[in-house]
mmCIF file of C-alpha atoms in Angstrom:
data_model
loop_
_atom_site.group_PDB
_atom_site.id
_atom_site.type_symbol
_atom_site.label_atom_id
_atom_site.label_comp_id
_atom_site.label_asym_id
_atom_site.label_seq_id
_atom_site.Cartn_x
_atom_site.Cartn_y
_atom_site.Cartn_z
ATOM 1 C CA MET A 76 -31.018 -26.298 -12.291
ATOM 2 C CA ALA A 77 -29.066 -23.058 -11.775
ATOM 3 C CA ASP A 78 -30.254 -22.911 -8.151
ATOM 4 C CA VAL A 79 -28.927 -26.431 -7.434
ATOM 5 C CA ARG A 80 -25.626 -25.632 -9.162
ATOM 6 C CA ASN A 81 -25.373 -22.435 -7.127
ATOM 7 C CA ARG A 82 -25.956 -24.278 -3.835
ATOM 8 C CA VAL A 83 -23.507 -27.102 -4.602
ATOM 9 C CA THR A 84 -20.826 -24.663 -5.712
ATOM 10 C CA THR A 85 -21.361 -22.447 -2.667
ATOM 11 C CA VAL A 86 -21.081 -25.347 -0.221
ATOM 12 C CA PHE A 87 -17.930 -26.660 -1.929
ATOM 13 C CA GLN A 88 -16.315 -23.220 -1.938
ATOM 14 C CA LYS A 89 -17.282 -22.407 1.646
ATOM 15 C CA ARG A 90 -16.318 -25.756 3.184
ATOM 16 C CA VAL A 91 -13.413 -26.983 1.022
ATOM 17 C CA ALA A 92 -11.871 -24.660 -1.550
ATOM 18 C CA ASN A 93 -11.874 -21.291 0.236
ATOM 19 C CA PRO A 94 -10.355 -22.499 3.542
ATOM 20 C CA LEU A 95 -7.522 -24.175 1.615
ATOM 21 C CA MET A 96 -6.951 -21.257 -0.746
ATOM 22 C CA ARG A 97 -6.803 -18.708 2.098
ATOM 23 C CA LEU A 98 -3.787 -20.585 3.475
ATOM 24 C CA MET A 99 -1.766 -20.138 0.292
ATOM 25 C CA PRO A 100 0.552 -17.129 0.801
ATOM 26 C CA PHE A 101 0.292 -15.783 -2.753
ATOM 27 C CA GLN A 102 -3.400 -16.468 -3.385
ATOM 28 C CA THR A 103 -5.266 -13.281 -4.262
ATOM 29 C CA LEU A 104 -7.718 -12.429 -1.487
ATOM 30 C CA LEU A 105 -10.490 -9.868 -1.218
ATOM 31 C CA GLU A 106 -11.117 -8.620 2.312
ATOM 32 C CA THR A 107 -14.490 -7.014 2.971
ATOM 33 C CA THR A 108 -16.122 -5.978 6.229
ATOM 34 C CA GLY A 109 -18.998 -8.229 7.267
ATOM 35 C CA ARG A 110 -22.194 -6.239 6.964
ATOM 36 C CA LYS A 111 -23.716 -7.923 10.042
ATOM 37 C CA THR A 112 -20.676 -8.697 12.204
ATOM 38 C CA GLY A 113 -18.304 -5.884 11.261
ATOM 39 C CA ARG A 114 -15.538 -8.504 11.134
ATOM 40 C CA PRO A 115 -13.070 -8.912 8.250
ATOM 41 C CA ARG A 116 -14.145 -11.503 5.663
ATOM 42 C CA ARG A 117 -11.544 -12.886 3.274
ATOM 43 C CA THR A 118 -12.500 -14.457 -0.025
ATOM 44 C CA PRO A 119 -10.032 -16.099 -2.429
ATOM 45 C CA LEU A 120 -10.596 -15.011 -6.002
ATOM 46 C CA GLY A 121 -8.913 -14.432 -9.308
ATOM 47 C CA GLY A 122 -8.597 -11.196 -11.160
ATOM 48 C CA LYS A 123 -6.094 -8.828 -12.672
ATOM 49 C CA ARG A 124 -4.437 -5.588 -11.696
ATOM 50 C CA VAL A 125 -4.528 -2.939 -14.413
ATOM 51 C CA GLY A 126 -2.622 0.130 -13.251
ATOM 52 C CA ASN A 127 -4.248 1.245 -9.998
ATOM 53 C CA GLU A 128 -7.339 -0.888 -10.561
ATOM 54 C CA PHE A 129 -8.042 -4.519 -9.748
ATOM 55 C CA TRP A 130 -10.766 -6.213 -11.814
ATOM 56 C CA PHE A 131 -12.597 -9.469 -11.132
ATOM 57 C CA VAL A 132 -15.946 -11.093 -11.871
ATOM 58 C CA SER A 133 -18.360 -12.400 -9.239
ATOM 59 C CA GLU A 134 -19.907 -15.679 -10.347
ATOM 60 C CA PHE A 135 -23.152 -15.155 -8.403
ATOM 61 C CA GLY A 136 -23.440 -11.379 -8.774
ATOM 62 C CA GLU A 137 -25.336 -9.584 -6.056
ATOM 63 C CA LYS A 138 -26.162 -12.888 -4.337
ATOM 64 C CA SER A 139 -22.498 -13.338 -3.344
ATOM 65 C CA GLN A 140 -21.885 -12.579 0.304
ATOM 66 C CA TYR A 141 -18.820 -10.474 -0.478
ATOM 67 C CA VAL A 142 -20.855 -8.411 -2.975
ATOM 68 C CA ARG A 143 -23.472 -7.796 -0.279
ATOM 69 C CA ASN A 144 -20.642 -6.713 2.024
ATOM 70 C CA ILE A 145 -19.285 -4.355 -0.671
ATOM 71 C CA LYS A 146 -22.731 -2.802 -1.078
ATOM 72 C CA ALA A 147 -22.820 -2.110 2.676
ATOM 73 C CA ASP A 148 -19.210 -0.837 2.821
ATOM 74 C CA PRO A 149 -17.133 -0.482 -0.367
ATOM 75 C CA ALA A 150 -13.840 -0.037 1.531
ATOM 76 C CA VAL A 151 -11.889 -3.241 0.882
ATOM 77 C CA ARG A 152 -8.394 -4.681 0.889
ATOM 78 C CA VAL A 153 -6.927 -6.885 -1.827
ATOM 79 C CA ARG A 154 -3.920 -9.170 -1.304
ATOM 80 C CA LEU A 155 -1.892 -9.357 -4.503
ATOM 81 C CA ASN A 156 1.329 -11.365 -4.653
ATOM 82 C CA GLY A 157 1.430 -11.529 -0.854
ATOM 83 C CA ARG A 158 0.997 -7.757 -0.316
ATOM 84 C CA TRP A 159 -2.154 -6.035 0.950
ATOM 85 C CA HIS A 160 -3.579 -2.981 -0.851
ATOM 86 C CA ASN A 161 -6.412 -0.729 0.337
ATOM 87 C CA GLY A 162 -9.112 0.185 -2.120
ATOM 88 C CA THR A 163 -12.691 1.060 -2.892
ATOM 89 C CA ALA A 164 -14.829 -1.515 -4.695
ATOM 90 C CA HIS A 165 -17.354 -0.591 -7.377
ATOM 91 C CA LEU A 166 -20.000 -2.902 -8.815
ATOM 92 C CA MET A 167 -19.944 -2.508 -12.604
ATOM 93 C CA PRO A 168 -23.269 -3.816 -13.959
ATOM 94 C CA GLY A 169 -22.701 -1.975 -17.265
ATOM 95 C CA ASP A 170 -19.455 -3.852 -17.923
ATOM 96 C CA ASP A 171 -19.631 -7.017 -20.041
ATOM 97 C CA PRO A 172 -18.571 -9.783 -17.605
ATOM 98 C CA GLN A 173 -17.949 -12.315 -20.401
ATOM 99 C CA ALA A 174 -15.583 -9.911 -22.147
ATOM 100 C CA ARG A 175 -13.997 -9.063 -18.800
ATOM 101 C CA LEU A 176 -13.379 -12.766 -18.073
ATOM 102 C CA ARG A 177 -11.537 -13.083 -21.389
ATOM 103 C CA SER A 178 -9.087 -10.406 -20.174
ATOM 104 C CA LEU A 179 -8.482 -12.071 -16.800
ATOM 105 C CA PRO A 180 -6.309 -15.090 -15.914
ATOM 106 C CA GLN A 181 -7.892 -18.101 -17.588
ATOM 107 C CA PHE A 182 -7.692 -20.634 -14.735
ATOM 108 C CA ASN A 183 -10.067 -18.708 -12.479
ATOM 109 C CA SER A 184 -12.123 -17.402 -15.393
ATOM 110 C CA PHE A 185 -12.893 -20.967 -16.455
ATOM 111 C CA GLY A 186 -14.399 -21.730 -13.036
ATOM 112 C CA VAL A 187 -16.403 -18.517 -12.953
ATOM 113 C CA ARG A 188 -17.782 -19.152 -16.459
ATOM 114 C CA THR A 189 -18.531 -22.798 -15.677
ATOM 115 C CA PHE A 190 -20.250 -22.377 -12.311
ATOM 116 C CA GLY A 191 -21.417 -18.774 -12.468
ATOM 117 C CA THR A 192 -25.121 -18.087 -12.757
ATOM 118 C CA ASN A 193 -25.249 -14.287 -12.503
ATOM 119 C CA LEU A 194 -21.934 -12.743 -13.545
ATOM 120 C CA LEU A 195 -21.040 -9.257 -12.322
ATOM 121 C CA SER A 196 -17.852 -7.303 -13.024
ATOM 122 C CA ILE A 197 -16.257 -5.529 -10.060
ATOM 123 C CA ARG A 198 -13.518 -2.895 -10.085
ATOM 124 C CA VAL A 199 -11.431 -2.007 -7.054
ATOM 125 C CA ASP A 200 -9.695 1.368 -7.167
ATOM 126 C CA LEU A 201 -6.452 0.759 -5.284
ATOM 127 C CA THR A 202 -5.191 3.597 -3.111
ATOM 128 C CA ASP A 203 -1.727 2.262 -2.304
#
């Protein structure tokens, strides 16, 4: 069942939600470098800035394409409130993703909890 939910959610996000969300000027975006193409890949997501860190939770963990890109090259950019910030992403498997979701904005956290099958916390150390 989780595999079907994962596939349905992925198709919906890839074909409908993400293209629309990327157009919104104040949507938070994570920009990674494609591990195969070397091209920028932008993913809408929710999370929270805490000082010079940005925290979010991947709903599919290491199966997410952007997580695979982070593993290949942790240098990322995050667009927060319309402004881009450079940073270095760190996968945080020791962090409790359920607890982390409770500290993040609830609208996105609800979707991640509902559709997520392999939650993984991620921290981005912002450099500017």
